[in-house]
Short mmCIF file of C-alpha atoms and ligand atoms in Angstrom, two decimals:
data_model
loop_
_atom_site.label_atom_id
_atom_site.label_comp_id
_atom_site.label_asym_id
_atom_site.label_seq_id
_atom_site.Cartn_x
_atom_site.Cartn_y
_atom_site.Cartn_z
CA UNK D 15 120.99 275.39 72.51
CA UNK D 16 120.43 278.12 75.19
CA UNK D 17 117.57 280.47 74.59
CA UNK D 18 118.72 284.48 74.70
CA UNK D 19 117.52 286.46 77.52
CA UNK D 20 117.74 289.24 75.14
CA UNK D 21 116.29 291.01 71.80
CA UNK D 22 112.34 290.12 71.51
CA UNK D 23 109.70 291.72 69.33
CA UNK D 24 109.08 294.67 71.98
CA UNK D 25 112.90 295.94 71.69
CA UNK D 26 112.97 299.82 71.07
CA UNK D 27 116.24 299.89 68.11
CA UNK D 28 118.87 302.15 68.06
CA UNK D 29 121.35 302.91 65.45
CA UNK D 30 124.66 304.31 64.73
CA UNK D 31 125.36 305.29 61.20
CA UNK D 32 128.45 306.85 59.67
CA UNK D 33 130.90 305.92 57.59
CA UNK D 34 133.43 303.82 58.27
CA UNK D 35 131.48 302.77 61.48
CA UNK D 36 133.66 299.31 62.76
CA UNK D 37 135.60 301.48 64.92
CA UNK D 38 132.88 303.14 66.92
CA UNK D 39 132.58 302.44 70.98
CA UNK D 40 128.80 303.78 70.70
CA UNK D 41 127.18 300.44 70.32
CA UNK D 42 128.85 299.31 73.41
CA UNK D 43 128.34 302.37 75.45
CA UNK D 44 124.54 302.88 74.57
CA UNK D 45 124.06 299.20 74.79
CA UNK D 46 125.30 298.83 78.36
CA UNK D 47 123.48 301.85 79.29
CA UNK D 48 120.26 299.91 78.35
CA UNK D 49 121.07 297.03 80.43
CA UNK D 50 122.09 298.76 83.05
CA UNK D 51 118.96 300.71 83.21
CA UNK D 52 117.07 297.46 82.45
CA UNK D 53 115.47 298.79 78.88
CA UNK D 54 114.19 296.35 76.26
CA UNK D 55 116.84 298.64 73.73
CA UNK D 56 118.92 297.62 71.20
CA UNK D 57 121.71 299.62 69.20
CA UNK D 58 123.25 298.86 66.02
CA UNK D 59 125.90 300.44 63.54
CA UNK D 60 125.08 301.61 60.35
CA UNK D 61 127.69 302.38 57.61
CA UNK D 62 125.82 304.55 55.34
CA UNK D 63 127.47 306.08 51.86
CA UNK D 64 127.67 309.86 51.58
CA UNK D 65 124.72 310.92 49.50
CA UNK D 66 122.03 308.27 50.77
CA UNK D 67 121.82 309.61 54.34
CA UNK D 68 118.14 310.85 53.52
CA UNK D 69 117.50 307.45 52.06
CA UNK D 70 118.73 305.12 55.22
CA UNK D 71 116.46 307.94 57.32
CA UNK D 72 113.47 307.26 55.22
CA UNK D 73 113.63 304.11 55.61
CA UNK D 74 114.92 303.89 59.36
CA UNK D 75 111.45 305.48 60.51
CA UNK D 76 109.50 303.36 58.05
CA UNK D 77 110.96 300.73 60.37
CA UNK D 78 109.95 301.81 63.29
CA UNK D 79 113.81 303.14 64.75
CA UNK D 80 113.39 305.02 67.78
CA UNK D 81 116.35 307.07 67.57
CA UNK D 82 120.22 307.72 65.88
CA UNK D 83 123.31 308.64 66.42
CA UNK D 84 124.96 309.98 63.75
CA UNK D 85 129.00 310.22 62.83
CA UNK D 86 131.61 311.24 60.44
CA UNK D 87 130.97 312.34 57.83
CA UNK D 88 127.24 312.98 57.87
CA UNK D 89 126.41 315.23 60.63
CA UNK D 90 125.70 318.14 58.43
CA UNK D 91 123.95 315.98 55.55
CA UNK D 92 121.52 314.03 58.21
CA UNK D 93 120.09 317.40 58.54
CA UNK D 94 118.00 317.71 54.94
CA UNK D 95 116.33 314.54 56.24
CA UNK D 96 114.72 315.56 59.24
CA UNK D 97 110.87 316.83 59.98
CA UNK D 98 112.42 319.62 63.09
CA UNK D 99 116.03 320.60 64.34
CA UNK D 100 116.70 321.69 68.08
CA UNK D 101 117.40 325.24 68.34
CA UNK D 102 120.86 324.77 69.46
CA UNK D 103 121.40 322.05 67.25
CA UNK D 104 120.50 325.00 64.51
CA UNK D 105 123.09 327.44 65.78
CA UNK D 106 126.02 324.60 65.86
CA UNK D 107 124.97 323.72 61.95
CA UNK D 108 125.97 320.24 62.78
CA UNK D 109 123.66 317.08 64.23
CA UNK D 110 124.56 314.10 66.35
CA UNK D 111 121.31 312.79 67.53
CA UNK D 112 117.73 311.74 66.39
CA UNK D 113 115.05 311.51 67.97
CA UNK D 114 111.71 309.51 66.42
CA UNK D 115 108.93 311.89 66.67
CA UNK D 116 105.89 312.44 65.01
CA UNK D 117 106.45 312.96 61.31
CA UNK D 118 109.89 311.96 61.28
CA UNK D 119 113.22 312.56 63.24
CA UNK D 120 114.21 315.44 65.75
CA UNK D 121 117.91 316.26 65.35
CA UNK D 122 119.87 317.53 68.67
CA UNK D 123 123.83 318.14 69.06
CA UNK D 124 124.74 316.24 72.05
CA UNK D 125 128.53 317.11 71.23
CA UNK D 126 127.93 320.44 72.77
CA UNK D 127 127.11 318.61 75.67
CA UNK D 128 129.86 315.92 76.14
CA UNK D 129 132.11 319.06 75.70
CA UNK D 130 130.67 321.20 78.20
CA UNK D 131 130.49 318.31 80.49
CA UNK D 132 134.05 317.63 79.99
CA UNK D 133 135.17 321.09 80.85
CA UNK D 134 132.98 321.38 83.49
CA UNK D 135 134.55 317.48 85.15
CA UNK D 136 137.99 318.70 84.88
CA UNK D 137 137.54 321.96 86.23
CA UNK D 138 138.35 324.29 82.96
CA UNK D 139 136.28 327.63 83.14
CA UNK D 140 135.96 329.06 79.51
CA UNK D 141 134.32 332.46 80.46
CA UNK D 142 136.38 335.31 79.52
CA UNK D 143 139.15 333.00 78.46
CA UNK D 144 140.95 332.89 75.26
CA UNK D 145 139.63 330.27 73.72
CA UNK D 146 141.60 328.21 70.30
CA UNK D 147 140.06 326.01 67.87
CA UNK D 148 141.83 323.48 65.88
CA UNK D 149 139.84 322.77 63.06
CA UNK D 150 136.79 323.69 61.34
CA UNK D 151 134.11 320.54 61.18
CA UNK D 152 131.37 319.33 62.48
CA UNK D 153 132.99 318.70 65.73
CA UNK D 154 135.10 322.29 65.38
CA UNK D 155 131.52 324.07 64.90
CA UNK D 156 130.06 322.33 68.72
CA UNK D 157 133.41 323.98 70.47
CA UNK D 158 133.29 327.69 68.93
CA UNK D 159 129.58 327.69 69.68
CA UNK D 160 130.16 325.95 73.06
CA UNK D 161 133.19 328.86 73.69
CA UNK D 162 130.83 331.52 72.45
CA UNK D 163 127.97 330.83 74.55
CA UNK D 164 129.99 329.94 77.95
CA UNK D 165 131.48 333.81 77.52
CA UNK D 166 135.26 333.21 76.21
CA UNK D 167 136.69 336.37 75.68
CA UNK D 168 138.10 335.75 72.42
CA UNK D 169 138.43 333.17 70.09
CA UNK D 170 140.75 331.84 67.69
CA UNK D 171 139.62 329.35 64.57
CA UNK D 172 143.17 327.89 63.16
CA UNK D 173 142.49 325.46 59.91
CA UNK D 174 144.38 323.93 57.18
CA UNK D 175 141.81 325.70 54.53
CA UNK D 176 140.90 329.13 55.09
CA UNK D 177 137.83 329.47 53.77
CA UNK D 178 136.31 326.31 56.11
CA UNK D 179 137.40 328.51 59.04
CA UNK D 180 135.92 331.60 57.19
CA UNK D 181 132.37 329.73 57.03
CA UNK D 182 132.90 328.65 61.10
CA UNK D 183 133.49 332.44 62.25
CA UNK D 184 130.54 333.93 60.16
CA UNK D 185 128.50 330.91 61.69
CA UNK D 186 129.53 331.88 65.15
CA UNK D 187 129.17 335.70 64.52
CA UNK D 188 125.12 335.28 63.40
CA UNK D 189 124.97 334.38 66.90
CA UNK D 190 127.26 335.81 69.53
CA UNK D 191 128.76 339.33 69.21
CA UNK D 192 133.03 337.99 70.62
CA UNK D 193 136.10 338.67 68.13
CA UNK D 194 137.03 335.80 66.57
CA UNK D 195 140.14 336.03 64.31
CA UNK D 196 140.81 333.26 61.47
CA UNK D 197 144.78 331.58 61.13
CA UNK D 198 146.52 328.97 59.63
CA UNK D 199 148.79 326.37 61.23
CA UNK D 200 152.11 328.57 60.52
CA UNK D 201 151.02 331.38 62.43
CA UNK D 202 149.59 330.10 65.53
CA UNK D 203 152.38 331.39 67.64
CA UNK D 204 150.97 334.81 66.82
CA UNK D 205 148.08 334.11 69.42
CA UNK D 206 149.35 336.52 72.25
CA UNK D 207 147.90 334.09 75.42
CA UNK D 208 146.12 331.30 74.29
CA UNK D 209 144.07 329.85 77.35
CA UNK D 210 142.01 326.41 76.63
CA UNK D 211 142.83 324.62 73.21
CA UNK D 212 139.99 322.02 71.85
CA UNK D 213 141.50 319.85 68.85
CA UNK D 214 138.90 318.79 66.60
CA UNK D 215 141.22 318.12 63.84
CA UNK D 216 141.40 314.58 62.70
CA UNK D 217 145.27 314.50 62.90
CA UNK D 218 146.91 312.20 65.11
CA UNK D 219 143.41 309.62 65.27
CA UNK D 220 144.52 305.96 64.87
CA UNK D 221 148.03 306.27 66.29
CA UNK D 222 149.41 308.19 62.87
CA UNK D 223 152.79 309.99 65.02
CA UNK D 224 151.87 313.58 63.86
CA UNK D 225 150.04 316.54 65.27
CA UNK D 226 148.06 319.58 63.44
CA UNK D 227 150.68 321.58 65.84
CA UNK D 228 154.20 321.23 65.04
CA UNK D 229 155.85 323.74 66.29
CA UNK D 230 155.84 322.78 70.17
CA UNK D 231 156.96 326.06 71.45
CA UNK D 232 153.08 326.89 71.21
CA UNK D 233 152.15 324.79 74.28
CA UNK D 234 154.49 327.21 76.50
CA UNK D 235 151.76 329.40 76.79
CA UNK D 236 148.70 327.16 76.81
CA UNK D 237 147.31 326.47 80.10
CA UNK D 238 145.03 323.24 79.00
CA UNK D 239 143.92 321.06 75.67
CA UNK D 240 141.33 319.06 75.36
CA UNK D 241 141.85 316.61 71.85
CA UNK D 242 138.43 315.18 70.90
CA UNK D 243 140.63 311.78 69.79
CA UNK D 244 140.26 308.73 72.29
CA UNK D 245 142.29 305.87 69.62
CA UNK D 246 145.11 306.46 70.57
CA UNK D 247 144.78 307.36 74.41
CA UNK D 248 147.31 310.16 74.46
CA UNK D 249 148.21 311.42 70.40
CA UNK D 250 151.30 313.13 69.68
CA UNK D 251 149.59 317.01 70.36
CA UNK D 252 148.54 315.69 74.05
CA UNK D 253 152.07 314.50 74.61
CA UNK D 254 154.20 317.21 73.54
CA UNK D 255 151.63 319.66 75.72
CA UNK D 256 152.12 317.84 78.35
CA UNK D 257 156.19 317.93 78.11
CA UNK D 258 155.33 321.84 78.00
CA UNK D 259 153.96 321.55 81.72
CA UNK D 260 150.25 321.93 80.04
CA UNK D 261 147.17 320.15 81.23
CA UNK D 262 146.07 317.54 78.61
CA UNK D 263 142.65 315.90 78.57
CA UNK D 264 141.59 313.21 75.78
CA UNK D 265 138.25 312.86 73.92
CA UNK D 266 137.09 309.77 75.75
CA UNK D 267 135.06 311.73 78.19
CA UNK D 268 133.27 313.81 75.98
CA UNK D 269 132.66 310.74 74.33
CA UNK D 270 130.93 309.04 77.09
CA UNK D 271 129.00 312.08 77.90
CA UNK D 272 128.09 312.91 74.31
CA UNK D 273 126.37 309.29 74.00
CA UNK D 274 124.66 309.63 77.69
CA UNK D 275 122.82 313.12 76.83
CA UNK D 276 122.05 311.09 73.84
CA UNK D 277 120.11 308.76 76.02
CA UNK D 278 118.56 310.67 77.92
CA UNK D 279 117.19 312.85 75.20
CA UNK D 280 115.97 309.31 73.53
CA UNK D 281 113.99 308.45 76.51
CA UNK D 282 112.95 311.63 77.90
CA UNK D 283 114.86 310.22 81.32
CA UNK D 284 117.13 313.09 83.18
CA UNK D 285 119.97 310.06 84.48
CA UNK D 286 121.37 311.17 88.02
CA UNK D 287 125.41 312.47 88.17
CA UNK D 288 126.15 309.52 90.04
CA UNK D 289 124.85 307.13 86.86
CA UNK D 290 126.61 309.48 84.27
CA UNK D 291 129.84 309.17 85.90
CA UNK D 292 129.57 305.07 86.95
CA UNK D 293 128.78 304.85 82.95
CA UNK D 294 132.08 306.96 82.07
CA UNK D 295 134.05 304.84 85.12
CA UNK D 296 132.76 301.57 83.81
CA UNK D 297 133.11 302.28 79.64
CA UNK D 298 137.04 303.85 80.34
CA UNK D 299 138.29 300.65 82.63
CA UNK D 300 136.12 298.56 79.70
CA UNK D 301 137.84 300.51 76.82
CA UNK D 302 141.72 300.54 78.70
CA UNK D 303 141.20 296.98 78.62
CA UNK D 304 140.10 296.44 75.36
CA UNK D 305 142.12 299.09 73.69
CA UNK D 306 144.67 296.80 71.79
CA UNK D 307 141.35 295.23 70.31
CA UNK D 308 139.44 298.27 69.18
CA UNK D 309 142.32 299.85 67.73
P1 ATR N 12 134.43 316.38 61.97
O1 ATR N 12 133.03 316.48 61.49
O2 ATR N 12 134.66 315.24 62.91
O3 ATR N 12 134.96 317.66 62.57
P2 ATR N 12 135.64 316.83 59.37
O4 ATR N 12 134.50 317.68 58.96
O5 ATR N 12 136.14 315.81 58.40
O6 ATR N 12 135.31 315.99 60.69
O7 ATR N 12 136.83 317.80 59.84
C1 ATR N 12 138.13 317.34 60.03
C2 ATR N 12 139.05 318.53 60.40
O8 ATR N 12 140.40 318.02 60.45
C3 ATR N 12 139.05 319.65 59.37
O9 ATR N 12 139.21 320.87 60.03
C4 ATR N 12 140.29 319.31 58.53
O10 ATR N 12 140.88 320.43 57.89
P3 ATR N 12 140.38 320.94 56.42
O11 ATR N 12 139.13 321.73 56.68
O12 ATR N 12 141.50 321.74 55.92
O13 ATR N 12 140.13 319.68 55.62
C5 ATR N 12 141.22 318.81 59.59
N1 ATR N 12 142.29 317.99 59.01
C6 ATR N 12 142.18 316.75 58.50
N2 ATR N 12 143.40 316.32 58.06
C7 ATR N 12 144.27 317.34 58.30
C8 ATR N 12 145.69 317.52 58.10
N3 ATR N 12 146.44 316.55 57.56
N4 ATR N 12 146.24 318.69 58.50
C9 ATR N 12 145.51 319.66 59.08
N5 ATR N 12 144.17 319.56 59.29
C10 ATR N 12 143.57 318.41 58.91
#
């Protein structure tokens, strides 16, 4: 038997929880961020039932966790069990990261982050753009506020149910003063020039063959989409935008970046460009390879 050079009574732990959880590339990412940084961390996933969040955060800081992410479909429940809430984290309505502090956990929105990152890597400027939102979750509410505060122009919130997007506009409009007009699927041609597109719906994840779009006239006019979906690598709204000549970005990047912030906010380090961007070089050739595996 070989002894680990590994885990040891001094690890800092890290969790995941969410529900389902097998799926999730965070345990790899914020593991190999740890080793590559050479920090006694560890990071586990968590799948936690809707309605015991509080519970599994009681009892996380009881055991001494140092600091969550947190997933489908409890980043607006998490909230209820934590001791202070970042002010942007607030203005989102949505969490994705916990901090251990005194007292109990911090929550922070790193999704905000990743996003902005994301735009800001591939070169999309969102001020006084027309900005279109696909959705209306937890993910949906980091993208209006990230639109909002970058200076879109104007902003459209299309969702299957009405009053979901309803709730998302009079979130954004305690905040930031931009029209923001509420539509369904059907009418999404009415937009007159839709810039930037963000997809935060969950159609089209796992390799299912449909998109929340179906009319693919739409893309015509849309200049670039960024899908929050990484499984599968390019989903049926990324490829019919891109037969309409439209720049298509997936959500593997924002993913990366999301969980990086993450880290740094953990462990109060501020990680150099150069280390964000080997982590998102080294976790995409990782994932393409693994791909067939994961999904
Ligand atoms: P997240 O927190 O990741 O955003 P969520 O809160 O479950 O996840 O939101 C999923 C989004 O995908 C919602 O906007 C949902 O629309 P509804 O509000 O109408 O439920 C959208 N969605 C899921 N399945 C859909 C489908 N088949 N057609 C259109 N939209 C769908």
């Amino acid at each position: 038997m070989e002894c680990v050079d590994g885990i040891n009574g001094k690890s800092h732990v890290y969790g995941i929880i969410g529900n389902p959880i097998e799926h999730s590339f965070s345990p790899i990412l914020q593991n190999s961020i740890g080793k590559a940084l050479g920090d006694n961390m560890v990071y586990v996933p968590f799948c936690v039932t809707p309605g015991e969040v509080k519970k599994a955060i009681d009892g996380a800081y009881a055991l001494g966790f140092y600091g969550f992410n947190v997933t489908i479909p409890h980043k607006e429940e998490v909230m209820e069990a934590l001791c202070d809430i970042d002010p942007l984290a607030a203005q989102i309505g949505a969490v994705n990261t916990l901090k251990r502090v005194e007292g109990g956990y911090k929550g922070y929105n790193t999704d905000i982050i990743g996003l902005e990152r994301c735009f800001a890597a591939q070169g999309l400027e969102i001020k006084n753009k027309t900005v279109v939102i696909l959705g209306s979750g937890g993910a949906a509410h980091a993208a209006v506020i990230l639109a909002a505060s970058k200076g879109a122009d104007k902003l459209y919130i299309i969702n299957r149910t009405v009053k979901r997007a309803e709730e998302l506009k009079e979130q954004v409009e305690k905040y930031y003063t931009l029209p923001v007009s509420v539509l369904t699927f059907d009418r999404i041609l009415e937009i007159p020039s839709p810039d930037l597109v963000i997809n935060t719906t969950s159609v089209g994840m796992g390799g299912e063959t449909m998109s929340p779009v179906e009319n693919t006239v739409f893309w015509e006019k849309v200049k670039a989409v960024v899908d929050i979906i990484y499984i599968p690598w390019e989903t049926q709204l990324l490829k019919d935008a891109a037969q309409k000549g439209c720049k298509t970005v997936n959500g593997f990047d924002m993913l990366m970046y999301q969980g990086i912030a993450s880290y740094e906010i953990w462990t109060g380090r501020k990680l150099s460009d150069t280390f964000w961007e080997m982590a998102r070089k080294a976790m995409t050739a990782y994932y393409k390879k693994s791909m067939v595996l994961l999904t």
